[in-house]
mmCIF file with all atom_site columns, C-alpha atoms in Angstrom:
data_model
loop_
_atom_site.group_PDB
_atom_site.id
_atom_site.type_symbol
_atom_site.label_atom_id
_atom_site.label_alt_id
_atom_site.label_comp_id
_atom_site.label_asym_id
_atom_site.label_entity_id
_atom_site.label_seq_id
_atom_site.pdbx_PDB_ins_code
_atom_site.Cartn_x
_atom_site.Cartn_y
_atom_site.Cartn_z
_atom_site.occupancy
_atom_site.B_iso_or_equiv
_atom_site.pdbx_formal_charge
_atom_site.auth_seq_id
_atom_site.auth_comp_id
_atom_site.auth_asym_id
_atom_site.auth_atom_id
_atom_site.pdbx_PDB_model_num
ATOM 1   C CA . UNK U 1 1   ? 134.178 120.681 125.437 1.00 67.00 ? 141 UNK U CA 1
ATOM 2   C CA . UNK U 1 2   ? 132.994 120.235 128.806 1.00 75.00 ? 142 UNK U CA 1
ATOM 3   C CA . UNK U 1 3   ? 130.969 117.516 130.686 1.00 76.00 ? 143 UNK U CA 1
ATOM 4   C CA . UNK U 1 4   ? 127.649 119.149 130.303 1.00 74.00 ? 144 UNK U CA 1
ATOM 5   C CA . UNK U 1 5   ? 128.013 119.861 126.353 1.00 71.00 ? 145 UNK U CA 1
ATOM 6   C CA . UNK U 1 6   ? 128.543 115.810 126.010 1.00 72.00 ? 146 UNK U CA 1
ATOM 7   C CA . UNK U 1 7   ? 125.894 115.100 127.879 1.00 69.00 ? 147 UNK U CA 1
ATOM 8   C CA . UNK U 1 8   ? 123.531 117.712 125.650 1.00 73.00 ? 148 UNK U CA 1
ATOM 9   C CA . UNK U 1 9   ? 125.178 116.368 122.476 1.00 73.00 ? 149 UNK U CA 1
ATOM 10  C CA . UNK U 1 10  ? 124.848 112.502 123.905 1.00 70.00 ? 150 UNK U CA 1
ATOM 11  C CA . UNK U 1 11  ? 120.907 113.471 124.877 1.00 68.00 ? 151 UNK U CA 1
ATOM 12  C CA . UNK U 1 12  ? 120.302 115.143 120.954 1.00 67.00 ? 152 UNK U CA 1
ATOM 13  C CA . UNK U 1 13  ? 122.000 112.094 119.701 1.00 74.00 ? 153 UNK U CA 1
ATOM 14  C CA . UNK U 1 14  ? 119.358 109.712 121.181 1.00 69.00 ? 154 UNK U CA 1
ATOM 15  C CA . UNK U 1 15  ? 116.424 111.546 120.422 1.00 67.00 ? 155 UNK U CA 1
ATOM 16  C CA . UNK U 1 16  ? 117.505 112.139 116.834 1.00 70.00 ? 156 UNK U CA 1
ATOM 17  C CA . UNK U 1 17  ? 117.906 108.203 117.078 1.00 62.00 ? 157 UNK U CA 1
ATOM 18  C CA . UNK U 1 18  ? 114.285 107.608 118.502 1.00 57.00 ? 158 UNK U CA 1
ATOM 19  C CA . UNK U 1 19  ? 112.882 109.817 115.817 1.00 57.00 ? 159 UNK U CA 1
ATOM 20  C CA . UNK U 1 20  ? 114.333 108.112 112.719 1.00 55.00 ? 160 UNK U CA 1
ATOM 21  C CA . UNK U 1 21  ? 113.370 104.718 114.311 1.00 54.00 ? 161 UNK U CA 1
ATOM 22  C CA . UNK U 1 22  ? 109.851 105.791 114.693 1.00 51.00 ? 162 UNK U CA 1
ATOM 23  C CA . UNK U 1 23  ? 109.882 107.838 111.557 1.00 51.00 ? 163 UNK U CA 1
ATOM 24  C CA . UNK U 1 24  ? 110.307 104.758 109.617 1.00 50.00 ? 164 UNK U CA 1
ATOM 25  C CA . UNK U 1 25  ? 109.034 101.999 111.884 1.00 56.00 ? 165 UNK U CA 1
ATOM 26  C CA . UNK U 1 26  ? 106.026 101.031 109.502 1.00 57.00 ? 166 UNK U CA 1
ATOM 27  C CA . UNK U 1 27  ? 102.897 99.396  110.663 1.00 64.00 ? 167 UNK U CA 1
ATOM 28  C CA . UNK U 1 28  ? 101.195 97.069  108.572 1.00 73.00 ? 168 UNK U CA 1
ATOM 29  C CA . UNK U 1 29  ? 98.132  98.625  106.331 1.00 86.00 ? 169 UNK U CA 1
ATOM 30  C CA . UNK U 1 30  ? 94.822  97.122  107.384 1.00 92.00 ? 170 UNK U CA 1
ATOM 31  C CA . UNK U 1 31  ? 92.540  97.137  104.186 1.00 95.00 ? 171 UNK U CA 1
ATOM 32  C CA . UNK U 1 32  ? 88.794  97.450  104.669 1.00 95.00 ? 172 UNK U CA 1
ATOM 33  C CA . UNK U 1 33  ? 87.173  93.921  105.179 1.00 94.00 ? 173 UNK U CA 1
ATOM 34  C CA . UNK U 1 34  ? 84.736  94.418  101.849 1.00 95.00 ? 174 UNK U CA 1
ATOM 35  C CA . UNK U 1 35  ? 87.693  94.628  99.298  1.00 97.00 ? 175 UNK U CA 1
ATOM 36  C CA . UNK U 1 36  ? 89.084  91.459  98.225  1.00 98.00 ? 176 UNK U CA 1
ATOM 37  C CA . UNK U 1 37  ? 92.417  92.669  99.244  1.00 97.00 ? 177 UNK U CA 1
ATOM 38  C CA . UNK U 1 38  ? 91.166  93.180  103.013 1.00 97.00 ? 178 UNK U CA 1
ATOM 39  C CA . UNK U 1 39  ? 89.471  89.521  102.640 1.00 98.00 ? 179 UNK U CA 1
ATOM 40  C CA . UNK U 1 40  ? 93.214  88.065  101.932 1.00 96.00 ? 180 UNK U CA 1
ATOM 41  C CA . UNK U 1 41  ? 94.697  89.962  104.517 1.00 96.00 ? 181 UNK U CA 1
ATOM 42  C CA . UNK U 1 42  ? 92.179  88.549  107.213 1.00 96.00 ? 182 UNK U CA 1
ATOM 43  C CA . UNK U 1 43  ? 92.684  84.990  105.590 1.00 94.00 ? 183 UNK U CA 1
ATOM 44  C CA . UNK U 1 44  ? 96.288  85.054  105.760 1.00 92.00 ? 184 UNK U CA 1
ATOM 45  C CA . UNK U 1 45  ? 95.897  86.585  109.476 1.00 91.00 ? 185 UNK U CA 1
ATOM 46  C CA . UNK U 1 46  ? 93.922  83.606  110.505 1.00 91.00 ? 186 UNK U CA 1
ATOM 47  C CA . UNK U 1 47  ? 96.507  81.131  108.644 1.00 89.00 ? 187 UNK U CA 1
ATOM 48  C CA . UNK U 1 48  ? 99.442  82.964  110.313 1.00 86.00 ? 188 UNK U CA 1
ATOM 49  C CA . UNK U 1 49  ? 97.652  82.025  113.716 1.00 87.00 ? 189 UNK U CA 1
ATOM 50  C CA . UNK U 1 50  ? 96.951  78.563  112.807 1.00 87.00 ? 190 UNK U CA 1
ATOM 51  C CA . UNK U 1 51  ? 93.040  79.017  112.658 1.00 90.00 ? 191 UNK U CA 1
ATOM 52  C CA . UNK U 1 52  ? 91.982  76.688  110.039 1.00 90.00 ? 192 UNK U CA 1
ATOM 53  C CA . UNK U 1 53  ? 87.959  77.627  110.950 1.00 92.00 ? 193 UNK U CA 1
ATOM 54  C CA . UNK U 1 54  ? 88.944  81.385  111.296 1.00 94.00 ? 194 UNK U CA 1
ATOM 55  C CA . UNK U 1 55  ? 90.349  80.654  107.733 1.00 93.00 ? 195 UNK U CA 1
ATOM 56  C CA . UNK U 1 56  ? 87.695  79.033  106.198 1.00 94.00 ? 196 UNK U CA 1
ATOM 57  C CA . UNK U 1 57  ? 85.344  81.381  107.144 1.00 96.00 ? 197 UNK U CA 1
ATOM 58  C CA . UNK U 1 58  ? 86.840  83.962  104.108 1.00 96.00 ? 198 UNK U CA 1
ATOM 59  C CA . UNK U 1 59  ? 86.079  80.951  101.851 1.00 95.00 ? 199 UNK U CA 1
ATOM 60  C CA . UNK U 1 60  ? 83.079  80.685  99.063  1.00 94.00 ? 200 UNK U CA 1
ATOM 61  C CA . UNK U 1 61  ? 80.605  78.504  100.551 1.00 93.00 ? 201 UNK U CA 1
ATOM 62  C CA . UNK U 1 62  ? 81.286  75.557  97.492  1.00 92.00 ? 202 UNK U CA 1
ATOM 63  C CA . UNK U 1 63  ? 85.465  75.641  98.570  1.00 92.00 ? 203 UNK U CA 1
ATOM 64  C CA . UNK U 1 64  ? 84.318  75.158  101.965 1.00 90.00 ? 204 UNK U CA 1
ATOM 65  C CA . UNK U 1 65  ? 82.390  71.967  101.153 1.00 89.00 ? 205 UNK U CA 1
ATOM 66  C CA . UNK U 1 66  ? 85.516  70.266  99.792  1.00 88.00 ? 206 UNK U CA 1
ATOM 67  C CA . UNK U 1 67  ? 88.525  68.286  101.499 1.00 86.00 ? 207 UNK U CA 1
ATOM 68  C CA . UNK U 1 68  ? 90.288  71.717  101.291 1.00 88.00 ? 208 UNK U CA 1
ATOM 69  C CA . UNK U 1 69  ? 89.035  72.504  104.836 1.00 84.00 ? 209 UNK U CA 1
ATOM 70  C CA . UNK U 1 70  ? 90.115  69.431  106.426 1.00 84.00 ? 210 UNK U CA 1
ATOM 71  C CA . UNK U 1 71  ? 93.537  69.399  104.690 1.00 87.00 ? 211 UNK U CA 1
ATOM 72  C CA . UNK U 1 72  ? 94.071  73.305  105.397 1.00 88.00 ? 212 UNK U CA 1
ATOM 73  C CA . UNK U 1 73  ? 93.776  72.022  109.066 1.00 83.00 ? 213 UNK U CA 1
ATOM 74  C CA . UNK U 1 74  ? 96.187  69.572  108.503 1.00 81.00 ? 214 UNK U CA 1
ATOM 75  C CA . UNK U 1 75  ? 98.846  71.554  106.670 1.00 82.00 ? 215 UNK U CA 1
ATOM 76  C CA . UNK U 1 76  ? 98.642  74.647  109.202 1.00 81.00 ? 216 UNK U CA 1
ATOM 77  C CA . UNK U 1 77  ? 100.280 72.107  111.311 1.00 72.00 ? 217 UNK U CA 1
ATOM 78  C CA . UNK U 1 78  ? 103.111 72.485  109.339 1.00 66.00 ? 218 UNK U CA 1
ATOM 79  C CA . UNK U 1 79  ? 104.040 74.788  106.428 1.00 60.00 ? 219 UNK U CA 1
ATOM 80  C CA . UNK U 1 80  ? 101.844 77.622  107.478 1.00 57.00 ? 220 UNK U CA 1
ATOM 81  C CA . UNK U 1 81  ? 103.781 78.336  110.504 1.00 61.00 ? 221 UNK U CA 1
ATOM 82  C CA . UNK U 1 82  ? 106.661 78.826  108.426 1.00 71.00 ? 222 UNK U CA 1
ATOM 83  C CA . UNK U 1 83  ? 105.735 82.367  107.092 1.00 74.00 ? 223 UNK U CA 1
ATOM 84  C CA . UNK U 1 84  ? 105.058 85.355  108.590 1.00 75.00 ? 224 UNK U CA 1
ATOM 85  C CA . UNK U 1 85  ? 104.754 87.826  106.642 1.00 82.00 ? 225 UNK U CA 1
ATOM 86  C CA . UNK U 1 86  ? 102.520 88.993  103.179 1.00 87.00 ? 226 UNK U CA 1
ATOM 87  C CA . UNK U 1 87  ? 103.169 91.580  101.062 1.00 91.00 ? 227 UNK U CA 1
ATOM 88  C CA . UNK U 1 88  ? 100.013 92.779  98.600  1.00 94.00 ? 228 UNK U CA 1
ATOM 89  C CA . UNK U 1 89  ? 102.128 92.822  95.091  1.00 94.00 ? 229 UNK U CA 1
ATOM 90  C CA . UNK U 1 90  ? 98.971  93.082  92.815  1.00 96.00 ? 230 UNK U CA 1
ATOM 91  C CA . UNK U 1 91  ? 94.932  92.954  92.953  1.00 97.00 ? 231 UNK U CA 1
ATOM 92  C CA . UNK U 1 92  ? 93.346  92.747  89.695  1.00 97.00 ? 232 UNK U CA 1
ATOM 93  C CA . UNK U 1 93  ? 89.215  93.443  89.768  1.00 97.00 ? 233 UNK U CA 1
ATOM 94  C CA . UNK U 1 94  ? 87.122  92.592  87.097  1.00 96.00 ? 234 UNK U CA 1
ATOM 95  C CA . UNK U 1 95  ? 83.338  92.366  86.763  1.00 94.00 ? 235 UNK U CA 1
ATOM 96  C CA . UNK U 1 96  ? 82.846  90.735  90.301  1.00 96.00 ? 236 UNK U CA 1
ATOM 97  C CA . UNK U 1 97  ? 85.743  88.739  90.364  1.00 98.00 ? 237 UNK U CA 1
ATOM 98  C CA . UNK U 1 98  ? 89.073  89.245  91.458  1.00 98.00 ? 238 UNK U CA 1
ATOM 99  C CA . UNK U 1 99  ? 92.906  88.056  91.493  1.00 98.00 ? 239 UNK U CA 1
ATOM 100 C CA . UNK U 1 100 ? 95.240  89.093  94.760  1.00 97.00 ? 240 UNK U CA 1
ATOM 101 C CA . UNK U 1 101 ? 99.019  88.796  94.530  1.00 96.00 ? 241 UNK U CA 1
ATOM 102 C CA . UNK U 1 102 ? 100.940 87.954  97.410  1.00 94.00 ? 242 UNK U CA 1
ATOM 103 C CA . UNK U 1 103 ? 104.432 87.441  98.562  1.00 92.00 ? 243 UNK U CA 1
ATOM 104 C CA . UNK U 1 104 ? 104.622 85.750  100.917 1.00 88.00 ? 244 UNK U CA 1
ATOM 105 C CA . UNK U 1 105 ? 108.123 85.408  103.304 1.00 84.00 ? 245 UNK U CA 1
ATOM 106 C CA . UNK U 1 106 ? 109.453 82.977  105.695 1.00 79.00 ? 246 UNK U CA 1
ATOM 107 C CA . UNK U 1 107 ? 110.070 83.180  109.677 1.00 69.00 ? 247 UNK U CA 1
ATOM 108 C CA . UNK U 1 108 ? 113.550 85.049  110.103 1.00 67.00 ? 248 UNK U CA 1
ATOM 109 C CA . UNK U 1 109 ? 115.730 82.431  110.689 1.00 64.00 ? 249 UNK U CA 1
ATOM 110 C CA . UNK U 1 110 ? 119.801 83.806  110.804 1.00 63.00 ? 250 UNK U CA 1
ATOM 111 C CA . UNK U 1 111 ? 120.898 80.164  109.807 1.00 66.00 ? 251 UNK U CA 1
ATOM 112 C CA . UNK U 1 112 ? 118.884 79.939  106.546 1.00 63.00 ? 252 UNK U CA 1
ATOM 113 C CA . UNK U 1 113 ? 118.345 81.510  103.432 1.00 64.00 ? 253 UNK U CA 1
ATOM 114 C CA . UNK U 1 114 ? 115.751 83.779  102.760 1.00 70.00 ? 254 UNK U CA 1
ATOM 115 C CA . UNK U 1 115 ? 112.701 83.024  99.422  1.00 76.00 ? 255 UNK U CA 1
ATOM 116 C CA . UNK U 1 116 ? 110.039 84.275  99.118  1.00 83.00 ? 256 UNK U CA 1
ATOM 117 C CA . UNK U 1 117 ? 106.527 82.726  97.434  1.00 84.00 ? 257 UNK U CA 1
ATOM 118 C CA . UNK U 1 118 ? 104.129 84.693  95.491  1.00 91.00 ? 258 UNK U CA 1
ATOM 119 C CA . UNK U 1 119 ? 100.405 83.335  95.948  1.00 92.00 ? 259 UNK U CA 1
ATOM 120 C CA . UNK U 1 120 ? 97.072  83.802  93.715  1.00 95.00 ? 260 UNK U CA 1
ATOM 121 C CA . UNK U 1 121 ? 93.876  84.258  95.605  1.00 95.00 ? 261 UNK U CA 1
ATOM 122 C CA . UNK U 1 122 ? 91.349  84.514  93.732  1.00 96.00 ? 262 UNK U CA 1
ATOM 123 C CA . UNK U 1 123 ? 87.880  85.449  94.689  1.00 98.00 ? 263 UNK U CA 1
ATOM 124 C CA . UNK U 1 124 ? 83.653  86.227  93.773  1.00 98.00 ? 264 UNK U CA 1
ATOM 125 C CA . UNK U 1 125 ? 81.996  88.833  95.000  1.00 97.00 ? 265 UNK U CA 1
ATOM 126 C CA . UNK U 1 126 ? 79.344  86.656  96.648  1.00 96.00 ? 266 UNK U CA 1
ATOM 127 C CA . UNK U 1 127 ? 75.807  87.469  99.381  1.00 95.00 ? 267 UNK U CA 1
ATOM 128 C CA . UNK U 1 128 ? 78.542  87.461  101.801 1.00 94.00 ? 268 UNK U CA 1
ATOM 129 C CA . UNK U 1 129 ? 80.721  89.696  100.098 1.00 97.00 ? 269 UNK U CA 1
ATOM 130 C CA . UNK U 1 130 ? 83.973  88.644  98.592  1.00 98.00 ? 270 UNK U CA 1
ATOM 131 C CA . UNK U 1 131 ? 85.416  85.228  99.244  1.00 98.00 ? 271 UNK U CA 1
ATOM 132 C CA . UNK U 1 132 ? 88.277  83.070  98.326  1.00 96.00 ? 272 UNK U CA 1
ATOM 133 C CA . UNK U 1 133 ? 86.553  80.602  95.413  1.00 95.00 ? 273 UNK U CA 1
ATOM 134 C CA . UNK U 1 134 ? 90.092  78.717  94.142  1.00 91.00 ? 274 UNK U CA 1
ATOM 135 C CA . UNK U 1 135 ? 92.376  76.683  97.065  1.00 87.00 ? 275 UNK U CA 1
ATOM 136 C CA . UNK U 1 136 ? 94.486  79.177  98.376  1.00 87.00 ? 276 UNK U CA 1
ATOM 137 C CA . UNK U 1 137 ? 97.568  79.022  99.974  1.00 87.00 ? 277 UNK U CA 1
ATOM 138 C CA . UNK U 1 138 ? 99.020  76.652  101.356 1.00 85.00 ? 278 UNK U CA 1
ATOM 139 C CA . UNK U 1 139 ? 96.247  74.141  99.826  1.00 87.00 ? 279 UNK U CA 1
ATOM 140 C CA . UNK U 1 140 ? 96.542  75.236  96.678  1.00 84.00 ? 280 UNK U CA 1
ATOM 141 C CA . UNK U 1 141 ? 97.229  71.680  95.043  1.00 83.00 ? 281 UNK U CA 1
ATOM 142 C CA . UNK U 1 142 ? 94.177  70.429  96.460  1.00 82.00 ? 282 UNK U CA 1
ATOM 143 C CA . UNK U 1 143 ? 91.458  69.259  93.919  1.00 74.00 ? 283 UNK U CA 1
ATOM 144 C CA . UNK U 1 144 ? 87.888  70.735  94.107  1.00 69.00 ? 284 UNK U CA 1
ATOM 145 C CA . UNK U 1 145 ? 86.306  67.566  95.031  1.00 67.00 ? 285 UNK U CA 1
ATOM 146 C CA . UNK U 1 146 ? 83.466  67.245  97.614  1.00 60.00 ? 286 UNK U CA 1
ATOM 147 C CA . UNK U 1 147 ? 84.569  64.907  100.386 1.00 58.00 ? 287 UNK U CA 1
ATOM 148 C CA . UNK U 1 148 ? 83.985  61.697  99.808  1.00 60.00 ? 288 UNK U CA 1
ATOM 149 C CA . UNK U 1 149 ? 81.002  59.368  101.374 1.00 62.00 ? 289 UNK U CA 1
ATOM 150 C CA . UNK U 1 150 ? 81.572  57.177  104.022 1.00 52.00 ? 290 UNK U CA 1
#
């Protein structure tokens, strides 16, 4: 073979690369903002980014008048920044309420293992269209308690 047919074959070779790389480099579905799928997505987005009020925002009115809010902004601080990544496993809609299944996966990290934690959102369709109504992720142990007085 001579030089020019390895430099045709090297050239095919790389675009043939670049085509299967962007052939299968997937970008991220962005689900519409009034489903309670797209809700989770921009909650999580806000979470990822460490914006507790960002956050709270895709909350129902009565979560955000709990302790939840100010312990969200304390726990973003820490676990949240952990993960980076949600996959939608299951949304189950009923009657104006509705269950979203996450998985949610850790920061690559070469040195550790890899988990993964599945999350529940669960949401009302509400005046201001569907919002998170149960602590979410990663407050989801914290009690539905207004704050207390004083």
């Amino acid at each position: 073979m001579d030089r020019s047919a390895w430099y045709w074959l090297g050239g095919l070779t790389v675009l043939i690369v670049v085509a299967v790389v962007l052939a299968t480099w997937r970008h991220p579905t962005r689900f519409p903002e009034d489903t309670p799928e797209g809700v989770v997505q921009r909650y999580l987005d806000a979470v990822f980014e460490g914006d507790a009020a960002a956050a709270t925002e895709w909350w129902s009115a009565e979560l955000a008048g709990t302790d939840c809010s100010r312990l969200l902004r304390d726990e973003l601080r820490f676990s949240a920044s952990s993960f980076d990544r949600a996959v939608l496993d299951e949304v189950d809609v009923d009657d104006g309420r509705a269950e979203v299944i996450v998985v949610l996966s850790p920061a690559a990290d070469p040195f550790a293992g890899t988990y993964e934690h599945p999350a529940t959102f669960v949401l009302e369709r509400t005046d201001r269209g569907w919002r998170i109504v149960e602590p979410p992720w990663p407050v989801e142990w914290c009690a539905l308690e207004p704050p207390a007085e004083g």
